[in-house]
Amino acid sequence: MRTILRKVFLVDLLQGMWVTFRTQHPKNIVTEQYPFERPKVAERYRGAPRLNINPENGQTLCICCDLCALACPEALIVVGWERNPETKRKDLVTFTYDTSRCMFCGLCEDACPVDALELTQDFELASYSREGAIFDRQILEEGIQPKKYVF
Amino acid sequence: MAETFLDSTELVLNMGPQHPSTHGVLRVIVKLDGEKVLGTECVIGYLHRGVEKIAENRTYTMFAPYVDRIDYIAAVSNGLGYCLAVEKLLNVEAPARAQAVRVILTELNRIGSHLLWLGTHALDIGAITPLFYCMREREYTLDIFEKYCGARLTTHAFRIGGLQYETYEGFEKECLDFCDLFLPKVDEYEELLTGNRIWRERLINVGILNEADCKAFGVTGPMLRAAGCKWDIRKALPYSGYEKYDFEIPTRENGDTYDRYIVRMQEMRQSVRIIRQAVEGLPTGPITAKVPKVIKPPVGEAYVSIEAPKGELGYYIVSDGTTQPYRCRVRPPSFVNLQALDRMSRGSLVADLVAIIGTIDIVLGEVDR
């Protein structure tokens, strides 16, 4: 008898409806309004690469040891350097980082002995061309500047 | 199947590879008699990337991020399986703290994987609401991954010999908060679905696979447990310190789609139990064992299997003494479980076929590798 009544009055369906109804309150909204509100990603987030510069003298921190290029599974980092005849040290000339093939595993970051190469919190990496995804030294040092659209 | 092509009453149809209910690029050739399924044949390989071949051209450290992409829903479990296999080759063991953190993260990943399964499976059956709730709770696990290792989906959380990252500040509290928050939510999903008459009608006695068939096909994971076999690698062959935790293996008898649903719901509750115990007993100490910088395991082979959310996930690695594996074979649970599709769907209706594909919990990245 009870089961028949439960069936007739759609108790099982109403139970489910009640769960849906409970979450209707505006304070339960969890959707992020992405382009309007940019989410704050975690501190350890592995996003766009950056080549750090020494804030004191504006020189690059990179010592051209090539360890990042060797650690990269996709071999997408190319470090170009030349020997400085005066100081007998390596000077960084070019640094290319192909983000189109990058899987942001963070192995290059782990390999860097001087914390020059870093994966940052920037995550807006889209570009209109394939060439745009290949970061040269300038983009790596200045960081990506995504176009901020005004709505 | 070709000889019966377009018989007067029988019809051969392609389901997929772009069908939304095949959970990826799976093509199922279905032989139909009206609405009744006479037989199915899976065509796979649309997502083949040759992960096992890639392993032969990468060093052991370099290959670790690729395994995340095998089963991208449960990337942490894949990473754990690979790291354990290489550690076995090297004959090292991760320190106690690393093991506990590994357990916490893999269990969180299991919850995340089961939540995604529940949401999409319910969506296939016609219940749209649970998907949003499941995604809402899955977000918490992804947030913990993001804060811990910097990525949400393809995490690359573990390294050979332990961990790369120390836990962040507030990690324990966030995990415990998630446990407190999550248990009532499981009840909420059950309230939505378990008693619902449409859900029951669609699932009970659909896609039955009994224990003997499960064993014959090599089906593992929740599908095997729903058929009544109490087999869980975490209990049977404990790894990463699972023997220290107190949890149960949920089983059911019938082995139909509904039982698999119940087993997975229970598993989520058990995962919460494991996370609680692991967080409360989180030891202090080092997070990496002594592993050489250039990993060069001695000549030999190792097979390690772990309990991934979808079933038994195995890594078989052969080392020839160089820095690169000679062979890396992955035993993916979804690929093996998918082979039972034909047995389960014979005699059912086309609409049930969707439910059966959903209940296997396949990830095509793992099926094709």
Short mmCIF file of C-alpha atoms in Angstrom, two decimals:
data_model
loop_
_atom_site.label_atom_id
_atom_site.label_comp_id
_atom_site.label_asym_id
_atom_site.label_seq_id
_atom_site.Cartn_x
_atom_site.Cartn_y
_atom_site.Cartn_z
CA MET A 1 0.00 0.00 0.00
CA ARG A 2 2.72 2.42 1.01
CA THR A 3 4.76 1.68 -2.08
CA ILE A 4 1.72 2.26 -4.27
CA LEU A 5 1.06 5.60 -2.59
CA ARG A 6 4.71 6.56 -3.00
CA LYS A 7 4.43 5.70 -6.67
CA VAL A 8 1.19 7.61 -7.19
CA PHE A 9 2.42 10.76 -5.48
CA LEU A 10 5.77 10.61 -7.30
CA VAL A 11 7.72 10.69 -4.05
CA ASP A 12 10.96 9.55 -5.65
CA LEU A 13 10.82 12.26 -8.30
CA LEU A 14 9.84 14.99 -5.84
CA GLN A 15 12.75 13.99 -3.64
CA GLY A 16 15.11 14.65 -6.52
CA MET A 17 13.32 17.89 -7.39
CA TRP A 18 13.79 19.08 -3.83
CA VAL A 19 17.56 18.64 -4.15
CA THR A 20 17.49 20.76 -7.29
CA PHE A 21 15.31 23.35 -5.61
CA ARG A 22 17.64 23.62 -2.61
CA THR A 23 20.50 24.78 -4.82
CA GLN A 24 18.52 27.55 -6.52
CA HIS A 25 19.61 30.26 -4.11
CA PRO A 26 21.94 32.87 -5.69
CA LYS A 27 24.56 32.25 -3.02
CA ASN A 28 25.04 28.77 -4.44
CA ILE A 29 26.24 30.05 -7.80
CA VAL A 30 29.70 28.70 -8.55
CA THR A 31 30.10 29.67 -12.21
CA GLU A 32 32.97 32.02 -12.95
CA GLN A 33 32.24 34.86 -15.33
CA TYR A 34 35.53 34.31 -17.09
CA PRO A 35 36.40 37.22 -19.36
CA PHE A 36 34.93 39.68 -16.88
CA GLU A 37 36.47 38.15 -13.79
CA ARG A 38 39.82 36.57 -14.35
CA PRO A 39 40.38 33.68 -11.99
CA LYS A 40 43.36 33.82 -9.67
CA VAL A 41 45.36 30.70 -10.27
CA ALA A 42 47.51 29.00 -7.67
CA GLU A 43 51.00 30.18 -6.85
CA ARG A 44 52.56 27.00 -8.24
CA TYR A 45 50.55 27.15 -11.45
CA ARG A 46 52.52 26.10 -14.51
CA GLY A 47 51.57 28.53 -17.23
CA ALA A 48 53.43 30.75 -19.69
CA PRO A 49 57.21 30.53 -19.40
CA ARG A 50 59.24 33.52 -18.30
CA LEU A 51 62.94 34.22 -18.36
CA ASN A 52 63.76 36.11 -15.22
CA ILE A 53 65.99 39.16 -15.14
CA ASN A 54 68.05 40.30 -12.23
CA PRO A 55 66.12 43.27 -10.84
CA GLU A 56 69.31 44.97 -9.65
CA ASN A 57 71.14 45.34 -12.92
CA GLY A 58 68.60 44.34 -15.55
CA GLN A 59 70.79 41.50 -16.77
CA THR A 60 69.36 38.08 -17.52
CA LEU A 61 69.74 35.45 -14.85
CA CYS A 62 70.28 32.74 -17.46
CA ILE A 63 73.76 31.27 -17.42
CA CYS A 64 73.33 29.37 -20.72
CA CYS A 65 73.95 25.99 -19.11
CA ASP A 66 71.49 24.33 -21.52
CA LEU A 67 70.07 22.11 -18.77
CA CYS A 68 66.48 23.17 -19.52
CA ALA A 69 66.90 22.24 -23.16
CA LEU A 70 68.27 18.85 -22.15
CA ALA A 71 65.52 18.22 -19.61
CA CYS A 72 62.68 19.06 -21.98
CA PRO A 73 60.94 15.90 -23.22
CA GLU A 74 59.83 17.64 -26.39
CA ALA A 75 63.18 19.37 -27.00
CA LEU A 76 61.46 22.66 -27.65
CA ILE A 77 63.90 24.99 -25.91
CA VAL A 78 66.78 26.37 -27.92
CA VAL A 79 69.41 28.38 -26.10
CA GLY A 80 71.67 30.49 -28.27
CA TRP A 81 74.84 31.81 -26.67
CA GLU A 82 78.31 32.98 -27.55
CA ARG A 83 81.52 33.09 -25.58
CA ASN A 84 82.43 36.54 -24.32
CA PRO A 85 86.18 36.91 -25.03
CA GLU A 86 86.69 39.37 -22.18
CA THR A 87 84.97 37.65 -19.28
CA LYS A 88 85.36 34.10 -20.69
CA ARG A 89 81.70 33.52 -19.86
CA LYS A 90 78.75 32.54 -21.96
CA ASP A 91 76.47 35.39 -22.98
CA LEU A 92 72.85 34.69 -23.80
CA VAL A 93 71.99 35.76 -27.33
CA THR A 94 68.69 34.08 -28.18
CA PHE A 95 66.26 31.94 -26.27
CA THR A 96 63.35 30.32 -28.06
CA TYR A 97 60.58 28.46 -26.33
CA ASP A 98 57.96 26.79 -28.50
CA THR A 99 54.78 26.85 -26.40
CA SER A 100 52.77 25.16 -29.16
CA ARG A 101 54.49 21.87 -28.31
CA CYS A 102 54.90 22.52 -24.60
CA MET A 103 52.91 20.36 -22.20
CA PHE A 104 53.79 22.45 -19.15
CA CYS A 105 55.27 19.55 -17.23
CA GLY A 106 57.66 21.82 -15.38
CA LEU A 107 60.78 19.72 -15.95
CA CYS A 108 62.68 22.69 -17.40
CA GLU A 109 61.80 24.74 -14.36
CA ASP A 110 63.04 21.96 -12.07
CA ALA A 111 66.27 21.65 -14.04
CA CYS A 112 67.19 25.34 -13.97
CA PRO A 113 69.97 25.82 -11.41
CA VAL A 114 69.59 29.60 -11.08
CA ASP A 115 65.78 30.00 -11.22
CA ALA A 116 66.00 31.89 -14.47
CA LEU A 117 63.38 29.90 -16.34
CA GLU A 118 60.05 29.84 -14.61
CA LEU A 119 56.52 28.85 -15.49
CA THR A 120 54.28 31.68 -14.40
CA GLN A 121 50.64 32.19 -13.57
CA ASP A 122 49.79 33.63 -16.99
CA PHE A 123 47.49 31.23 -18.75
CA GLU A 124 46.14 33.15 -21.74
CA LEU A 125 48.38 31.71 -24.42
CA ALA A 126 46.17 31.78 -27.50
CA SER A 127 47.53 33.40 -30.62
CA TYR A 128 46.35 33.85 -34.19
CA SER A 129 49.28 32.11 -35.81
CA ARG A 130 51.55 29.18 -35.10
CA GLU A 131 54.52 31.51 -35.13
CA GLY A 132 52.90 33.49 -32.36
CA ALA A 133 53.16 30.49 -30.08
CA ILE A 134 56.94 30.42 -30.42
CA PHE A 135 58.26 32.75 -27.75
CA ASP A 136 61.52 34.54 -28.36
CA ARG A 137 63.74 36.07 -25.73
CA GLN A 138 61.89 39.39 -25.72
CA ILE A 139 58.48 37.84 -25.01
CA LEU A 140 59.99 35.52 -22.43
CA GLU A 141 61.56 38.39 -20.54
CA GLU A 142 58.69 40.84 -20.79
CA GLY A 143 55.91 38.31 -20.35
CA ILE A 144 52.92 37.79 -22.60
CA GLN A 145 50.63 40.74 -23.01
CA PRO A 146 47.19 39.34 -23.78
CA LYS A 147 44.86 41.85 -25.38
CA LYS A 148 42.30 42.96 -22.84
CA TYR A 149 39.01 43.46 -24.60
CA VAL A 150 36.55 45.99 -23.23
CA PHE A 151 32.94 44.90 -23.32
CA MET B 1 30.25 -8.99 -39.33
CA ALA B 2 30.55 -8.16 -43.00
CA GLU B 3 28.80 -11.29 -44.26
CA THR B 4 25.51 -10.29 -42.68
CA PHE B 5 25.72 -6.74 -43.96
CA LEU B 6 22.25 -5.41 -44.69
CA ASP B 7 20.35 -8.63 -44.36
CA SER B 8 16.64 -8.20 -44.91
CA THR B 9 15.87 -7.80 -41.23
CA GLU B 10 19.25 -6.99 -39.80
CA LEU B 11 20.83 -3.59 -39.99
CA VAL B 12 24.41 -2.59 -39.41
CA LEU B 13 24.87 0.86 -37.96
CA ASN B 14 27.86 2.91 -36.94
CA MET B 15 27.70 4.50 -33.54
CA GLY B 16 30.41 7.08 -33.28
CA PRO B 17 33.24 8.01 -33.56
CA GLN B 18 31.66 11.40 -33.01
CA HIS B 19 28.75 10.22 -30.92
CA PRO B 20 28.44 12.21 -27.68
CA SER B 21 27.60 9.12 -25.64
CA THR B 22 30.66 7.11 -26.59
CA HIS B 23 32.76 9.32 -24.27
CA GLY B 24 35.35 10.15 -26.85
CA VAL B 25 36.28 8.83 -30.24
CA LEU B 26 35.01 5.29 -29.97
CA ARG B 27 33.28 3.77 -32.97
CA VAL B 28 30.91 0.91 -32.27
CA ILE B 29 29.61 -1.08 -35.23
CA VAL B 30 26.22 -2.28 -34.06
CA LYS B 31 24.25 -5.05 -35.68
CA LEU B 32 20.60 -4.43 -35.06
CA ASP B 33 17.33 -6.22 -35.46
CA GLY B 34 14.91 -3.37 -35.05
CA GLU B 35 15.80 -1.90 -31.69
CA LYS B 36 17.51 -5.04 -30.48
CA VAL B 37 21.28 -5.28 -30.47
CA LEU B 38 22.51 -8.52 -32.00
CA GLY B 39 26.17 -7.78 -31.72
CA THR B 40 28.70 -5.01 -31.39
CA GLU B 41 32.22 -4.50 -32.54
CA CYS B 42 34.46 -1.73 -31.30
CA VAL B 43 36.75 0.14 -33.65
CA ILE B 44 39.40 1.88 -31.63
CA GLY B 45 42.57 3.75 -32.37
CA TYR B 46 41.29 7.20 -33.24
CA LEU B 47 43.20 8.68 -30.32
CA HIS B 48 46.32 6.59 -30.71
CA ARG B 49 49.41 8.61 -29.92
CA GLY B 50 51.92 5.83 -29.47
CA VAL B 51 52.68 6.54 -25.84
CA GLU B 52 54.45 3.22 -25.39
CA LYS B 53 56.73 3.97 -28.33
CA ILE B 54 57.41 7.48 -27.06
CA ALA B 55 58.68 5.87 -23.85
CA GLU B 56 61.43 4.13 -25.78
CA ASN B 57 62.79 7.47 -26.96
CA ARG B 58 62.65 9.36 -23.67
CA THR B 59 64.60 9.07 -20.47
CA TYR B 60 62.78 7.76 -17.41
CA THR B 61 62.29 11.25 -15.98
CA MET B 62 61.14 12.71 -19.26
CA PHE B 63 58.49 10.08 -19.81
CA ALA B 64 56.64 10.83 -16.57
CA PRO B 65 54.49 13.69 -17.98
CA TYR B 66 53.35 11.50 -20.87
CA VAL B 67 51.71 8.93 -18.63
CA ASP B 68 49.38 11.64 -17.34
CA ARG B 69 47.97 11.80 -20.82
CA ILE B 70 47.10 8.11 -21.00
CA ASP B 71 44.13 8.40 -18.69
CA TYR B 72 43.74 12.12 -18.38
CA ILE B 73 40.80 11.85 -15.98
CA ALA B 74 42.96 10.01 -13.46
CA ALA B 75 46.37 11.43 -14.27
CA VAL B 76 47.64 11.13 -10.71
CA SER B 77 46.99 7.37 -10.61
CA ASN B 78 48.88 6.91 -13.86
CA GLY B 79 51.80 8.89 -12.53
CA LEU B 80 51.83 6.77 -9.39
CA GLY B 81 51.83 3.52 -11.34
CA TYR B 82 54.72 4.62 -13.52
CA CYS B 83 56.77 5.97 -10.63
CA LEU B 84 56.25 2.77 -8.63
CA ALA B 85 57.36 0.66 -11.58
CA VAL B 86 60.56 2.64 -12.06
CA GLU B 87 61.17 2.63 -8.32
CA LYS B 88 60.87 -1.13 -8.35
CA LEU B 89 63.45 -1.29 -11.13
CA LEU B 90 65.75 0.98 -9.18
CA ASN B 91 65.00 -0.91 -5.96
CA VAL B 92 64.19 2.23 -3.98
CA GLU B 93 61.15 3.06 -1.93
CA ALA B 94 59.59 6.46 -1.48
CA PRO B 95 59.76 7.83 2.09
CA ALA B 96 56.74 7.53 4.36
CA ARG B 97 55.64 11.13 3.90
CA ALA B 98 55.79 10.87 0.14
CA GLN B 99 53.75 7.68 0.26
CA ALA B 100 51.06 9.28 2.40
CA VAL B 101 50.81 12.33 0.13
CA ARG B 102 50.64 10.00 -2.85
CA VAL B 103 47.76 8.13 -1.25
CA ILE B 104 45.88 11.34 -0.50
CA LEU B 105 46.26 12.64 -4.04
CA THR B 106 45.36 9.37 -5.74
CA GLU B 107 42.27 8.98 -3.60
CA LEU B 108 41.23 12.55 -4.40
CA ASN B 109 41.78 11.66 -8.01
CA ARG B 110 39.63 8.56 -7.63
CA ILE B 111 36.82 10.72 -6.30
CA GLY B 112 37.29 13.15 -9.17
CA SER B 113 37.26 10.37 -11.73
CA HIS B 114 34.17 8.73 -10.27
CA LEU B 115 32.43 12.10 -10.14
CA LEU B 116 33.10 12.72 -13.80
CA TRP B 117 31.90 9.21 -14.56
CA LEU B 118 28.72 9.73 -12.54
CA GLY B 119 27.96 13.05 -14.20
CA THR B 120 28.44 11.85 -17.75
CA HIS B 121 26.79 8.50 -17.14
CA ALA B 122 23.72 10.22 -15.71
CA LEU B 123 23.79 12.59 -18.65
CA ASP B 124 23.71 9.63 -21.05
CA ILE B 125 20.71 8.20 -19.24
CA GLY B 126 18.94 11.55 -19.38
CA ALA B 127 19.53 13.13 -15.99
CA ILE B 128 21.24 16.43 -16.63
CA THR B 129 21.28 17.86 -13.12
CA PRO B 130 23.84 15.50 -11.48
CA LEU B 131 26.48 16.57 -14.00
CA PHE B 132 26.56 20.10 -12.63
CA TYR B 133 26.71 18.94 -9.04
CA CYS B 134 29.47 16.44 -9.83
CA MET B 135 31.51 19.08 -11.62
CA ARG B 136 31.01 21.44 -8.70
CA GLU B 137 32.53 18.98 -6.25
CA ARG B 138 35.21 17.80 -8.67
CA GLU B 139 36.39 21.38 -8.77
CA TYR B 140 37.55 21.10 -5.15
CA THR B 141 39.80 18.17 -5.95
CA LEU B 142 41.18 19.98 -8.99
CA ASP B 143 41.86 23.04 -6.86
CA ILE B 144 43.89 20.93 -4.45
CA PHE B 145 45.89 19.53 -7.37
CA GLU B 146 46.43 23.00 -8.76
CA LYS B 147 47.67 24.34 -5.46
CA TYR B 148 49.82 21.30 -4.82
CA CYS B 149 51.54 20.77 -8.15
CA GLY B 150 50.47 23.59 -10.42
CA ALA B 151 48.26 21.80 -12.89
CA ARG B 152 44.69 20.67 -12.72
CA LEU B 153 44.30 17.81 -15.16
CA THR B 154 47.64 16.53 -16.40
CA THR B 155 49.28 16.99 -13.06
CA HIS B 156 52.75 15.44 -13.22
CA ALA B 157 52.50 15.36 -9.44
CA PHE B 158 54.97 12.62 -8.58
CA ARG B 159 58.58 12.09 -9.46
CA ILE B 160 60.56 8.90 -9.43
CA GLY B 161 61.63 8.31 -5.85
CA GLY B 162 59.09 10.54 -4.17
CA LEU B 163 57.65 13.96 -4.75
CA GLN B 164 58.88 17.15 -6.37
CA TYR B 165 56.83 19.50 -4.25
CA GLU B 166 56.35 19.74 -0.53
CA THR B 167 52.71 20.17 0.48
CA TYR B 168 51.52 23.73 0.51
CA GLU B 169 50.36 25.57 3.59
CA GLY B 170 46.87 24.51 4.52
CA PHE B 171 46.97 21.30 2.48
CA GLU B 172 45.84 19.11 5.37
CA LYS B 173 43.03 21.44 6.30
CA GLU B 174 41.79 21.71 2.75
CA CYS B 175 41.74 17.93 2.36
CA LEU B 176 39.83 17.47 5.61
CA ASP B 177 37.41 20.26 4.68
CA PHE B 178 36.80 18.54 1.39
CA CYS B 179 36.09 15.25 3.20
CA ASP B 180 33.57 16.96 5.48
CA LEU B 181 31.93 18.72 2.59
CA PHE B 182 31.89 15.78 0.26
CA LEU B 183 30.13 13.06 2.27
CA PRO B 184 26.76 14.91 2.42
CA LYS B 185 27.12 15.59 -1.29
CA VAL B 186 27.33 11.86 -2.06
CA ASP B 187 24.09 11.46 -0.15
CA GLU B 188 22.69 14.26 -2.28
CA TYR B 189 23.56 12.44 -5.51
CA GLU B 190 22.03 9.29 -4.12
CA GLU B 191 18.91 11.22 -3.21
CA LEU B 192 18.72 12.42 -6.79
CA LEU B 193 19.35 9.09 -8.45
CA THR B 194 19.22 5.94 -6.33
CA GLY B 195 15.51 5.94 -5.66
CA ASN B 196 14.50 7.59 -8.89
CA ARG B 197 12.20 5.30 -10.86
CA ILE B 198 13.55 6.28 -14.28
CA TRP B 199 17.11 5.71 -13.13
CA ARG B 200 16.22 2.31 -11.69
CA GLU B 201 14.26 1.27 -14.76
CA ARG B 202 17.12 2.23 -17.02
CA LEU B 203 19.84 0.52 -15.00
CA ILE B 204 18.55 -2.53 -13.17
CA ASN B 205 19.20 -5.74 -15.12
CA VAL B 206 20.91 -3.86 -17.91
CA GLY B 207 24.31 -5.01 -19.09
CA ILE B 208 24.73 -7.94 -16.75
CA LEU B 209 28.21 -9.39 -16.58
CA ASN B 210 28.63 -12.17 -14.07
CA GLU B 211 31.75 -13.00 -12.12
CA ALA B 212 32.90 -15.84 -14.36
CA ASP B 213 32.62 -13.64 -17.44
CA CYS B 214 34.44 -10.83 -15.68
CA LYS B 215 37.33 -13.14 -14.90
CA ALA B 216 37.33 -14.58 -18.41
CA PHE B 217 37.56 -11.12 -19.95
CA GLY B 218 40.04 -9.86 -17.39
CA VAL B 219 37.65 -7.16 -16.30
CA THR B 220 38.80 -5.41 -13.14
CA GLY B 221 37.83 -2.53 -10.94
CA PRO B 222 34.29 -1.57 -9.97
CA MET B 223 32.87 -3.79 -12.73
CA LEU B 224 34.40 -6.89 -11.18
CA ARG B 225 33.40 -5.86 -7.67
CA ALA B 226 29.82 -5.23 -8.77
CA ALA B 227 29.72 -8.86 -9.92
CA GLY B 228 30.57 -10.04 -6.41
CA CYS B 229 34.31 -10.62 -6.53
CA LYS B 230 36.11 -8.96 -3.65
CA TRP B 231 39.26 -8.02 -5.54
CA ASP B 232 41.03 -4.75 -4.98
CA ILE B 233 44.75 -4.34 -5.61
CA ARG B 234 44.93 -1.92 -2.70
CA LYS B 235 44.07 -4.82 -0.38
CA ALA B 236 45.41 -7.76 -2.36
CA LEU B 237 48.84 -6.41 -3.27
CA PRO B 238 49.23 -3.25 -1.17
CA TYR B 239 51.42 -0.52 -2.60
CA SER B 240 52.39 2.91 -1.36
CA GLY B 241 51.42 2.06 2.21
CA TYR B 242 47.79 1.12 1.60
CA GLU B 243 48.08 -1.70 4.13
CA LYS B 244 48.10 0.92 6.89
CA TYR B 245 44.65 2.26 6.13
CA ASP B 246 41.39 0.82 7.23
CA PHE B 247 38.78 0.65 4.49
CA GLU B 248 36.33 -1.75 2.98
CA ILE B 249 35.89 -3.12 -0.52
CA PRO B 250 32.28 -2.51 -1.54
CA THR B 251 30.80 -5.38 -3.53
CA ARG B 252 27.41 -6.27 -5.02
CA GLU B 253 26.01 -9.50 -6.41
CA ASN B 254 24.15 -8.97 -9.66
CA GLY B 255 26.77 -7.30 -11.78
CA ASP B 256 24.33 -5.08 -13.64
CA THR B 257 24.66 -1.39 -14.39
CA TYR B 258 22.85 -0.38 -11.23
CA ASP B 259 25.23 -2.41 -9.07
CA ARG B 260 28.22 -0.77 -10.68
CA TYR B 261 26.69 2.59 -9.86
CA ILE B 262 26.21 1.60 -6.22
CA VAL B 263 29.74 0.20 -5.97
CA ARG B 264 31.27 3.39 -7.31
CA MET B 265 29.21 5.53 -4.93
CA GLN B 266 30.41 3.39 -2.03
CA GLU B 267 33.98 3.62 -3.27
CA MET B 268 33.84 7.39 -3.09
CA ARG B 269 32.84 7.13 0.56
CA GLN B 270 35.69 4.71 1.21
CA SER B 271 38.11 7.07 -0.50
CA VAL B 272 37.04 9.81 1.87
CA ARG B 273 37.80 7.44 4.74
CA ILE B 274 41.28 6.76 3.38
CA ILE B 275 41.99 10.47 2.84
CA ARG B 276 40.96 11.24 6.42
CA GLN B 277 43.25 8.57 7.84
CA ALA B 278 46.13 9.57 5.60
CA VAL B 279 45.86 13.27 6.42
CA GLU B 280 45.55 12.67 10.14
CA GLY B 281 48.53 10.36 10.19
CA LEU B 282 50.63 12.36 7.76
CA PRO B 283 54.23 11.71 8.81
CA THR B 284 56.97 14.30 8.67
CA GLY B 285 60.30 13.74 7.05
CA PRO B 286 61.91 13.79 3.65
CA ILE B 287 59.82 13.64 0.49
CA THR B 288 62.33 12.06 -1.84
CA ALA B 289 64.38 8.93 -1.56
CA LYS B 290 68.00 8.92 -2.66
CA VAL B 291 67.72 8.65 -6.42
CA PRO B 292 70.59 9.45 -8.79
CA LYS B 293 70.12 12.50 -10.98
CA VAL B 294 70.47 10.44 -14.13
CA ILE B 295 68.21 7.46 -13.70
CA LYS B 296 69.90 4.34 -15.05
CA PRO B 297 68.18 1.24 -13.69
CA PRO B 298 70.02 -2.07 -13.80
CA VAL B 299 69.12 -4.56 -16.53
CA GLY B 300 65.85 -6.19 -15.67
CA GLU B 301 62.13 -5.86 -15.81
CA ALA B 302 59.40 -4.81 -13.43
CA TYR B 303 55.65 -5.02 -13.40
CA VAL B 304 53.65 -2.96 -10.96
CA SER B 305 49.89 -2.82 -10.91
CA ILE B 306 47.81 -0.37 -8.95
CA GLU B 307 44.12 0.12 -8.42
CA ALA B 308 43.25 3.02 -10.69
CA PRO B 309 39.69 4.39 -10.54
CA LYS B 310 38.79 2.29 -13.56
CA GLY B 311 40.45 -0.95 -12.60
CA GLU B 312 43.84 -2.57 -12.55
CA LEU B 313 46.43 -0.31 -14.10
CA GLY B 314 49.73 -2.00 -14.75
CA TYR B 315 53.11 -0.77 -15.91
CA TYR B 316 55.60 -3.25 -17.27
CA ILE B 317 59.01 -1.75 -17.91
CA VAL B 318 62.02 -3.53 -19.35
CA SER B 319 65.36 -1.90 -18.75
CA ASP B 320 68.45 -2.58 -20.79
CA GLY B 321 70.69 -0.61 -18.47
CA THR B 322 70.54 2.67 -20.36
CA THR B 323 68.78 5.89 -19.46
CA GLN B 324 65.80 5.01 -21.64
CA PRO B 325 63.37 2.14 -21.13
CA TYR B 326 63.76 -0.69 -23.60
CA ARG B 327 60.04 -1.32 -23.51
CA CYS B 328 57.21 0.19 -21.54
CA ARG B 329 53.93 -1.63 -21.69
CA VAL B 330 50.82 -0.19 -20.11
CA ARG B 331 47.99 -2.42 -19.03
CA PRO B 332 45.09 -0.01 -19.19
CA PRO B 333 41.89 -0.89 -17.34
CA SER B 334 39.50 0.75 -19.81
CA PHE B 335 40.93 -1.11 -22.79
CA VAL B 336 40.42 -4.48 -21.12
CA ASN B 337 37.03 -3.58 -19.69
CA LEU B 338 35.80 -2.36 -23.06
CA GLN B 339 36.22 -5.87 -24.49
CA ALA B 340 33.25 -7.00 -22.42
CA LEU B 341 30.94 -4.59 -24.24
CA ASP B 342 29.78 -7.17 -26.75
CA ARG B 343 28.87 -9.72 -24.09
CA MET B 344 27.04 -7.13 -22.02
CA SER B 345 25.09 -5.51 -24.82
CA ARG B 346 23.89 -8.59 -26.73
CA GLY B 347 20.12 -8.75 -26.61
CA SER B 348 19.69 -5.30 -25.12
CA LEU B 349 18.17 -2.25 -26.75
CA VAL B 350 20.04 0.54 -28.51
CA ALA B 351 19.19 2.96 -25.72
CA ASP B 352 20.69 0.52 -23.21
CA LEU B 353 23.86 0.35 -25.27
CA VAL B 354 24.50 3.95 -24.33
CA ALA B 355 24.03 3.09 -20.66
CA ILE B 356 26.38 0.11 -21.00
CA ILE B 357 29.14 2.12 -22.67
CA GLY B 358 28.74 4.67 -19.90
CA THR B 359 28.94 2.13 -17.12
CA ILE B 360 32.27 0.69 -18.30
CA ASP B 361 33.78 4.09 -17.51
CA ILE B 362 36.13 4.26 -20.46
CA VAL B 363 38.55 7.00 -21.32
CA LEU B 364 39.53 6.78 -24.94
CA GLY B 365 42.93 8.24 -24.27
CA GLU B 366 43.59 5.14 -22.23
CA VAL B 367 41.97 2.68 -24.64
CA ASP B 368 44.04 3.88 -27.59
CA ARG B 369 47.11 5.22 -25.77
#
